[in-house]
Amino acid sequence: MDWEAFFPIILFLLAFGLPFLFKLFRKGKPEKLDELFQHLQVIGVKGSVMDVEEAGAEWGMKRSWGEKVEGVIAVEDKNIDAVALVSQSSQYGSNYSIEYLVKWRSQSEAGTPQKTRMVLKKSPPLWGKAVDIEWKGDPSLTPRLNFDYQLKYRLLQEGLRNFKGGISIHPEAKSGYSRIRTGYQLPSPELFQILGTIARHIKEGS
């Protein structure tokens, strides 16, 4: 049998067949936005799914290339104003993240805000347990976060134990709000409170 004749077929299957199978597998998952909305209700966070046009007008639906805002949930919380579901697409399917949206009280006088991220310090450094947290980025926001020792303790004790991915803060200077981004994980009541504390620091520093 001339196996060389099958090489084009094998290459075709690898190039197009595997991505199709990944997409087919992911379609069996429950609707993420409904799942997120129902979970927020369960943990006691009241809210409602916003109309697409309304969400676009208030928050904007544009993200970087390959990303799409799947929906926005307006929530009744004193620090977090809304929760957005964002998808990142590739040829193998879609990954998801959750963004907690925080309106600024006023335009910051310290200049254009910068992206801020949470950095874990581990012992041993590579595969060890997280023993400390440092926030890096915006010179106005990071001191507030770094000197909130209760926030650090809660993240180390509770938030990171059941937490998927890191936390990053993305300011939208033209629209006057920030996005607290995490990986897709339905937040526990404690984690939602932790994110609310981060949102409070954003509001108080704006």
Coordinates of N, CA and C in Angstrom, one line a residue:
M1 N 0.8 -1.2 0.0 CA 0.0 0.0 0.0 C 0.9 1.3 0.0
D2 N 0.5 2.2 -0.9 CA 1.3 3.4 -1.0 C 0.8 4.4 0.1
W3 N 1.5 4.4 1.2 CA 1.1 5.3 2.3 C 1.2 6.8 2.0
E4 N 2.2 7.1 1.1 CA 2.4 8.5 0.7 C 1.1 9.1 0.1
A5 N 0.3 8.3 -0.5 CA -0.9 8.8 -1.1 C -1.9 9.3 0.0
F6 N -1.8 8.8 1.2 CA -2.7 9.2 2.3 C -2.2 10.4 3.1
F7 N -1.0 10.9 2.8 CA -0.4 12.0 3.6 C -1.3 13.3 3.4
P8 N -1.7 13.6 2.2 CA -2.6 14.8 2.0 C -3.9 14.7 2.8
I9 N -4.4 13.5 2.9 CA -5.7 13.3 3.6 C -5.4 13.5 5.1
I10 N -4.3 13.0 5.6 CA -4.0 13.1 7.0 C -3.7 14.5 7.4
L11 N -3.0 15.3 6.5 CA -2.8 16.7 6.8 C -4.1 17.5 6.8
F12 N -5.0 17.1 5.9 CA -6.3 17.8 5.9 C -7.0 17.6 7.2
L13 N -7.0 16.3 7.7 CA -7.8 16.0 8.9 C -7.2 16.8 10.1
L14 N -5.8 16.8 10.1 CA -5.2 17.5 11.2 C -5.5 19.0 11.2
A15 N -5.5 19.6 10.0 CA -5.7 21.0 9.9 C -7.1 21.5 10.1
F16 N -8.1 20.6 9.7 CA -9.5 21.1 9.7 C -10.4 20.2 10.6
G17 N -10.0 18.9 10.7 CA -10.8 18.0 11.5 C -10.8 18.2 13.0
L18 N -9.5 18.4 13.5 CA -9.4 18.6 14.9 C -10.0 19.8 15.4
P19 N -9.8 21.0 14.8 CA -10.6 22.2 15.2 C -12.1 22.0 15.2
F20 N -12.6 21.3 14.2 CA -14.0 21.1 14.1 C -14.5 20.2 15.3
L21 N -13.7 19.2 15.7 CA -14.1 18.3 16.8 C -14.1 19.1 18.1
F22 N -13.1 20.0 18.3 CA -13.0 20.8 19.5 C -14.2 21.7 19.6
K23 N -14.6 22.3 18.5 CA -15.8 23.2 18.5 C -17.1 22.4 18.8
L24 N -17.2 21.2 18.2 CA -18.3 20.4 18.4 C -18.4 20.0 19.9
F25 N -17.3 19.7 20.5 CA -17.3 19.3 21.9 C -17.7 20.5 22.8
R26 N -17.2 21.7 22.5 CA -17.6 22.8 23.3 C -19.0 23.2 23.2
K27 N -19.7 22.9 22.1 CA -21.1 23.3 21.9 C -22.0 22.6 22.9
G28 N -21.5 21.5 23.5 CA -22.3 20.7 24.4 C -22.4 21.4 25.8
K29 N -21.6 22.4 26.0 CA -21.6 23.0 27.3 C -22.8 23.9 27.5
P30 N -23.2 24.1 28.7 CA -24.4 25.0 29.0 C -24.1 26.5 28.6
E31 N -25.1 27.2 28.3 CA -24.9 28.6 28.0 C -24.2 29.3 29.1
K32 N -23.0 29.9 28.9 CA -22.2 30.5 29.9 C -22.9 31.7 30.6
L33 N -23.5 32.5 29.8 CA -24.1 33.7 30.4 C -25.2 33.4 31.3
D34 N -26.1 32.5 30.9 CA -27.2 32.1 31.8 C -26.7 31.4 33.0
E35 N -25.6 30.6 32.9 CA -25.0 29.9 34.0 C -24.5 30.9 35.0
L36 N -23.8 32.0 34.5 CA -23.2 33.0 35.4 C -24.3 33.8 36.1
F37 N -25.4 34.2 35.3 CA -26.5 34.9 35.9 C -27.2 34.2 37.0
Q38 N -27.5 32.9 36.7 CA -28.1 32.1 37.7 C -27.3 31.9 39.0
H39 N -26.0 31.8 38.8 CA -25.1 31.6 39.9 C -25.0 32.8 40.8
L40 N -25.0 34.0 40.1 CA -25.0 35.2 40.9 C -26.3 35.3 41.8
Q41 N -27.4 34.9 41.2 CA -28.6 34.9 42.0 C -28.5 34.0 43.2
V42 N -27.9 32.8 43.0 CA -27.7 31.8 44.1 C -26.9 32.4 45.2
I43 N -25.8 33.1 44.9 CA -25.0 33.6 46.0 C -25.5 35.0 46.6
G44 N -26.7 35.4 46.1 CA -27.3 36.6 46.7 C -27.0 37.9 46.0
V45 N -26.5 37.8 44.8 CA -26.2 39.1 44.1 C -27.3 39.3 43.1
K46 N -28.1 40.3 43.4 CA -29.3 40.6 42.5 C -28.8 41.4 41.3
G47 N -29.5 41.1 40.1 CA -29.1 41.8 38.9 C -30.0 41.4 37.8
S48 N -29.7 41.9 36.6 CA -30.5 41.6 35.4 C -29.5 41.7 34.2
V49 N -29.8 40.8 33.2 CA -29.1 40.8 32.0 C -29.4 42.0 31.1
M50 N -28.4 42.8 30.7 CA -28.7 44.0 30.0 C -29.0 43.7 28.5
D51 N -29.8 44.6 27.9 CA -30.0 44.5 26.5 C -28.7 44.8 25.8
V52 N -28.4 44.2 24.6 CA -27.2 44.3 24.0 C -26.9 45.8 23.6
E53 N -27.9 46.5 23.1 CA -27.6 47.9 22.7 C -27.4 48.8 24.0
E54 N -28.1 48.5 25.0 CA -27.9 49.2 26.3 C -26.6 49.0 26.9
A55 N -26.1 47.7 26.8 CA -24.8 47.4 27.4 C -23.7 48.0 26.5
G56 N -23.9 48.0 25.2 CA -22.9 48.6 24.3 C -22.8 50.1 24.5
A57 N -23.9 50.8 24.8 CA -23.9 52.2 25.0 C -23.3 52.6 26.3
E58 N -23.5 51.8 27.3 CA -23.0 52.1 28.7 C -21.5 51.6 28.9
W59 N -21.2 50.5 28.4 CA -19.9 49.8 28.7 C -19.1 49.7 27.5
G60 N -19.6 49.7 26.3 CA -18.9 49.3 25.1 C -18.7 47.8 25.0
M61 N -18.7 47.3 23.8 CA -18.6 45.9 23.6 C -17.3 45.5 22.9
K62 N -16.4 46.5 22.7 CA -15.2 46.2 21.9 C -14.1 45.8 22.9
R63 N -13.4 44.8 22.4 CA -12.2 44.3 23.1 C -11.1 44.1 22.1
S64 N -10.0 43.5 22.5 CA -8.9 43.2 21.6 C -9.3 42.2 20.6
W65 N -8.4 42.0 19.6 CA -8.7 41.1 18.5 C -8.9 39.7 19.0
G66 N -10.0 39.0 18.5 CA -10.3 37.7 19.0 C -11.1 37.6 20.2
E67 N -11.5 38.7 20.8 CA -12.3 38.7 22.0 C -13.7 39.3 21.7
K68 N -14.7 38.8 22.4 CA -16.0 39.3 22.2 C -16.8 39.3 23.5
V69 N -17.5 40.4 23.8 CA -18.3 40.4 25.0 C -19.6 39.7 24.7
E70 N -19.8 38.6 25.4 CA -21.0 37.8 25.2 C -22.3 38.3 25.8
G71 N -22.1 39.1 26.9 CA -23.2 39.7 27.6 C -22.8 40.4 28.8
V72 N -23.7 41.3 29.3 CA -23.4 42.1 30.5 C -24.5 42.0 31.5
I73 N -24.2 41.7 32.7 CA -25.2 41.6 33.8 C -25.1 42.8 34.7
A74 N -26.1 43.7 34.8 CA -26.1 44.8 35.8 C -26.4 44.2 37.1
V75 N -25.6 44.6 38.1 CA -25.7 44.0 39.5 C -26.0 45.1 40.5
E76 N -26.7 44.8 41.5 CA -27.0 45.7 42.6 C -25.9 45.5 43.7
D77 N -24.8 46.2 43.6 CA -23.7 46.1 44.5 C -23.1 47.5 44.7
K78 N -22.7 47.8 45.9 CA -22.2 49.2 46.1 C -20.9 49.5 45.4
N79 N -20.1 48.5 45.0 CA -18.8 48.7 44.4 C -18.7 48.2 43.0
I80 N -19.2 47.0 42.7 CA -19.2 46.4 41.4 C -20.5 46.8 40.7
D81 N -20.4 47.4 39.5 CA -21.6 47.9 38.8 C -22.2 46.9 37.8
A82 N -21.3 46.1 37.3 CA -21.8 45.1 36.3 C -20.8 44.0 36.2
V83 N -21.2 42.9 35.6 CA -20.4 41.7 35.4 C -20.5 41.3 33.9
A84 N -19.4 41.2 33.2 CA -19.4 40.9 31.8 C -18.8 39.5 31.5
L85 N -19.4 38.8 30.6 CA -18.8 37.5 30.1 C -18.1 37.8 28.8
V86 N -16.8 37.4 28.7 CA -16.0 37.7 27.5 C -15.4 36.4 27.0
S87 N -15.5 36.2 25.7 CA -15.0 35.0 25.1 C -13.7 35.3 24.3
Q88 N -12.8 34.4 24.3 CA -11.6 34.5 23.5 C -11.6 33.4 22.5
S89 N -11.6 33.7 21.2 CA -11.8 32.6 20.2 C -10.5 32.3 19.5
S90 N -10.4 31.0 19.2 CA -9.3 30.5 18.3 C -9.8 29.4 17.5
Q91 N -9.0 28.8 16.6 CA -9.4 27.8 15.8 C -9.8 26.5 16.5
Y92 N -9.5 26.4 17.8 CA -9.8 25.3 18.6 C -11.1 25.5 19.5
G93 N -11.7 26.6 19.4 CA -12.9 26.9 20.1 C -12.8 28.2 20.9
S94 N -13.5 28.3 22.0 CA -13.5 29.5 22.8 C -13.2 29.3 24.2
N95 N -12.4 30.2 24.8 CA -12.2 30.2 26.2 C -12.9 31.5 26.8
Y96 N -13.2 31.4 28.1 CA -14.0 32.5 28.6 C -13.3 33.1 29.8
S97 N -13.6 34.4 30.1 CA -13.2 35.1 31.3 C -14.4 35.9 31.8
I98 N -14.3 36.4 33.0 CA -15.3 37.2 33.6 C -14.7 38.5 34.0
E99 N -15.4 39.6 33.6 CA -14.9 41.0 33.9 C -15.9 41.6 34.9
Y100 N -15.4 42.2 36.0 CA -16.2 42.9 36.9 C -16.0 44.4 36.7
L101 N -17.1 45.1 36.2 CA -17.0 46.4 35.8 C -17.2 47.4 36.9
V102 N -16.3 48.4 36.9 CA -16.4 49.4 38.0 C -16.3 50.8 37.5
K103 N -17.4 51.6 37.7 CA -17.4 53.0 37.2 C -16.5 53.8 38.2
W104 N -15.8 54.8 37.6 CA -15.0 55.7 38.4 C -16.0 56.8 38.9
R105 N -15.6 57.4 40.1 CA -16.4 58.5 40.6 C -16.1 59.8 39.9
S106 N -14.9 59.9 39.4 CA -14.5 61.1 38.6 C -13.3 60.7 37.8
Q107 N -12.9 61.6 36.9 CA -11.7 61.4 36.1 C -10.5 61.6 37.0
S108 N -9.5 60.6 37.0 CA -8.4 60.7 37.9 C -7.5 61.9 37.5
E109 N -7.0 62.6 38.5 CA -6.1 63.7 38.3 C -4.6 63.3 38.2
A110 N -4.4 62.0 38.4 CA -3.0 61.5 38.4 C -2.5 61.0 37.0
G111 N -3.3 61.4 35.9 CA -2.9 61.0 34.6 C -3.7 59.8 34.2
T112 N -3.4 59.3 33.0 CA -4.0 58.1 32.4 C -3.7 56.9 33.3
P113 N -4.8 56.2 33.8 CA -4.5 55.0 34.6 C -3.8 53.9 33.8
Q114 N -3.1 53.1 34.5 CA -2.3 52.0 33.8 C -2.9 50.6 34.2
K115 N -2.7 49.7 33.4 CA -3.1 48.3 33.7 C -2.4 47.8 35.0
T116 N -3.1 47.1 35.8 CA -2.5 46.6 37.1 C -2.8 45.1 37.1
R117 N -1.8 44.4 37.7 CA -2.0 42.9 37.8 C -1.5 42.4 39.1
M118 N -2.1 41.3 39.5 CA -1.7 40.6 40.7 C -0.6 39.6 40.5
V119 N 0.5 39.7 41.2 CA 1.6 38.8 41.1 C 1.8 38.0 42.3
L120 N 1.8 36.7 42.2 CA 2.0 35.7 43.3 C 3.5 35.5 43.6
K121 N 3.8 35.4 44.8 CA 5.1 35.0 45.3 C 5.0 33.7 45.9
K122 N 5.8 32.7 45.4 CA 5.7 31.4 45.9 C 7.0 30.9 46.6
S123 N 6.8 29.9 47.4 CA 8.0 29.3 48.1 C 7.8 27.8 48.1
P124 N 8.7 27.0 47.4 CA 9.7 27.5 46.5 C 9.2 28.2 45.3
P125 N 10.1 29.0 44.7 CA 9.6 30.0 43.7 C 8.8 29.4 42.5
L126 N 9.1 28.2 42.0 CA 8.4 27.8 40.8 C 7.1 27.0 41.1
W127 N 7.2 26.0 41.9 CA 6.1 25.1 42.2 C 5.5 25.1 43.6
G128 N 6.0 26.1 44.4 CA 5.6 26.1 45.8 C 4.3 26.8 46.0
K129 N 3.9 26.9 47.3 CA 2.7 27.5 47.7 C 2.8 29.0 47.7
A130 N 1.7 29.6 47.3 CA 1.7 31.1 47.3 C 1.7 31.6 48.7
V131 N 2.8 32.4 49.0 CA 3.0 33.0 50.4 C 2.8 34.5 50.5
D132 N 2.7 35.1 49.3 CA 2.6 36.6 49.3 C 2.0 37.0 48.0
I133 N 1.5 38.2 48.0 CA 0.9 38.8 46.8 C 1.4 40.3 46.7
E134 N 1.7 40.6 45.4 CA 2.1 42.0 45.1 C 1.4 42.5 43.9
W135 N 0.9 43.7 44.0 CA 0.2 44.3 42.8 C 1.2 45.2 42.1
K136 N 1.2 45.1 40.8 CA 2.1 45.9 40.0 C 1.4 46.6 38.9
G137 N 1.8 47.8 38.6 CA 1.1 48.6 37.5 C 0.9 50.0 37.9
D138 N -0.4 50.4 38.0 CA -0.7 51.8 38.1 C -0.1 52.4 39.5
P139 N 0.7 53.5 39.4 CA 1.3 54.0 40.6 C 0.4 54.6 41.6
S140 N -0.9 54.9 41.2 CA -1.9 55.4 42.1 C -2.6 54.3 42.8
L141 N -3.0 53.3 42.1 CA -3.8 52.2 42.6 C -3.0 51.1 43.4
T142 N -1.8 50.8 42.9 CA -1.1 49.7 43.5 C -0.7 49.9 45.0
P143 N -0.4 51.1 45.5 CA -0.2 51.3 46.9 C -1.4 51.0 47.8
R144 N -2.6 51.3 47.3 CA -3.8 51.1 48.0 C -4.0 49.6 48.1
L145 N -3.8 48.8 47.1 CA -4.0 47.4 47.1 C -2.9 46.7 47.9
N146 N -1.7 47.1 47.8 CA -0.6 46.5 48.5 C -0.6 46.7 50.0
F147 N -1.1 47.8 50.4 CA -1.2 48.1 51.8 C -2.5 47.7 52.5
D148 N -3.4 47.1 51.7 CA -4.6 46.5 52.3 C -4.2 45.1 52.7
Y149 N -3.7 44.9 53.9 CA -3.3 43.6 54.4 C -4.4 42.6 54.6
Q150 N -5.6 43.1 54.9 CA -6.7 42.2 55.0 C -7.1 41.6 53.7
L151 N -7.1 42.4 52.6 CA -7.3 41.9 51.3 C -6.3 40.9 50.9
K152 N -5.0 41.1 51.2 CA -4.0 40.1 50.9 C -4.2 38.8 51.7
Y153 N -4.6 38.9 52.9 CA -4.8 37.7 53.7 C -6.0 37.0 53.2
R154 N -7.1 37.7 52.8 CA -8.3 37.0 52.3 C -8.0 36.3 51.0
L155 N -7.2 36.9 50.1 CA -6.8 36.3 48.8 C -6.0 35.1 49.1
L156 N -5.1 35.1 50.0 CA -4.2 34.0 50.2 C -4.9 32.8 50.9
Q157 N -5.8 33.2 51.8 CA -6.5 32.1 52.6 C -7.7 31.5 51.9
E158 N -8.4 32.4 51.2 CA -9.7 31.9 50.6 C -9.7 32.1 49.1
G159 N -9.4 33.3 48.6 CA -9.6 33.6 47.2 C -8.7 32.7 46.3
L160 N -7.5 32.4 46.6 CA -6.6 31.7 45.8 C -6.8 30.2 45.9
R161 N -7.3 29.7 47.0 CA -7.5 28.3 47.2 C -8.4 27.7 46.2
N162 N -9.5 28.4 45.9 CA -10.5 28.0 44.9 C -10.5 28.9 43.7
F163 N -9.4 29.5 43.4 CA -9.4 30.5 42.4 C -8.7 30.0 41.1
K164 N -9.2 30.3 40.0 CA -8.7 29.9 38.7 C -8.1 31.1 38.0
G165 N -6.9 31.1 37.7 CA -6.3 32.2 37.0 C -5.9 33.3 37.9
G166 N -5.4 34.4 37.4 CA -5.0 35.6 38.2 C -6.1 36.7 38.1
I167 N -5.7 37.8 38.6 CA -6.5 39.0 38.5 C -5.7 40.1 37.8
S168 N -6.4 40.8 36.9 CA -5.8 42.0 36.3 C -6.9 43.1 36.2
I169 N -6.4 44.3 36.2 CA -7.3 45.4 36.2 C -7.0 46.3 34.9
H170 N -8.0 46.5 34.1 CA -7.8 47.2 32.8 C -8.6 48.5 32.8
P171 N -8.0 49.6 32.9 CA -8.8 50.9 32.9 C -9.2 51.2 31.5
E172 N -10.4 51.8 31.4 CA -11.0 52.3 30.1 C -11.1 53.8 30.3
A173 N -10.0 54.5 30.0 CA -10.0 55.9 30.4 C -11.0 56.8 29.6
K174 N -11.3 56.4 28.4 CA -12.2 57.2 27.6 C -13.7 57.0 28.1
S175 N -14.0 55.9 28.7 CA -15.3 55.6 29.1 C -15.5 55.7 30.6
G176 N -14.4 55.9 31.4 CA -14.5 56.2 32.8 C -14.8 55.0 33.6
Y177 N -14.3 53.9 33.3 CA -14.5 52.7 34.2 C -13.3 51.8 34.1
S178 N -13.2 50.8 35.0 CA -12.2 49.7 34.9 C -12.8 48.4 34.9
R179 N -12.0 47.4 34.3 CA -12.5 46.0 34.2 C -11.6 45.2 35.0
I180 N -12.1 44.5 36.0 CA -11.4 43.6 36.8 C -11.6 42.2 36.2
R181 N -10.5 41.7 35.6 CA -10.6 40.4 34.8 C -10.1 39.2 35.6
T182 N -10.9 38.1 35.5 CA -10.5 36.9 36.1 C -10.7 35.8 35.1
G183 N -10.2 34.6 35.3 CA -10.6 33.5 34.4 C -12.0 33.1 34.7
Y184 N -12.6 32.2 33.8 CA -14.0 31.9 34.0 C -14.1 30.9 35.2
Q185 N -14.6 31.4 36.3 CA -14.9 30.6 37.4 C -16.0 31.3 38.2
L186 N -17.1 30.5 38.4 CA -18.2 31.0 39.1 C -17.8 31.4 40.5
P187 N -17.9 32.7 40.9 CA -17.3 33.2 42.2 C -18.1 32.7 43.4
S188 N -17.4 32.3 44.4 CA -18.0 32.1 45.7 C -18.4 33.4 46.3
P189 N -19.3 33.4 47.3 CA -19.7 34.7 48.0 C -18.4 35.4 48.5
E190 N -17.5 34.7 49.0 CA -16.2 35.3 49.6 C -15.4 35.9 48.5
L191 N -15.3 35.2 47.3 CA -14.5 35.8 46.2 C -15.2 37.0 45.7
F192 N -16.5 37.0 45.6 CA -17.2 38.2 45.1 C -17.0 39.4 46.0
Q193 N -16.9 39.1 47.3 CA -16.6 40.2 48.3 C -15.2 40.7 48.1
I194 N -14.3 39.8 47.9 CA -12.9 40.2 47.6 C -12.8 41.1 46.4
L195 N -13.4 40.7 45.3 CA -13.4 41.5 44.1 C -14.1 42.8 44.4
G196 N -15.1 42.8 45.2 CA -15.8 44.1 45.6 C -14.9 45.0 46.4
T197 N -14.0 44.4 47.2 CA -13.0 45.3 47.9 C -12.0 45.9 46.9
I198 N -11.6 45.1 45.9 CA -10.7 45.7 44.9 C -11.4 46.8 44.1
A199 N -12.7 46.6 43.8 CA -13.5 47.6 43.1 C -13.6 48.9 44.0
R200 N -13.7 48.7 45.3 CA -13.8 49.9 46.2 C -12.6 50.7 46.1
H201 N -11.4 50.0 46.1 CA -10.1 50.8 46.0 C -10.1 51.5 44.7
I202 N -10.6 50.9 43.6 CA -10.6 51.6 42.3 C -11.5 52.9 42.4
K203 N -12.7 52.8 43.0 CA -13.6 53.9 43.1 C -13.0 55.0 44.0
E204 N -12.4 54.6 45.1 CA -11.9 55.6 46.0 C -10.6 56.3 45.5
G205 N -9.9 55.6 44.6 CA -8.7 56.2 44.0 C -9.0 57.0 42.8
S206 N -10.3 57.0 42.3 CA -10.6 57.7 41.0 C -11.1 59.1 41.3

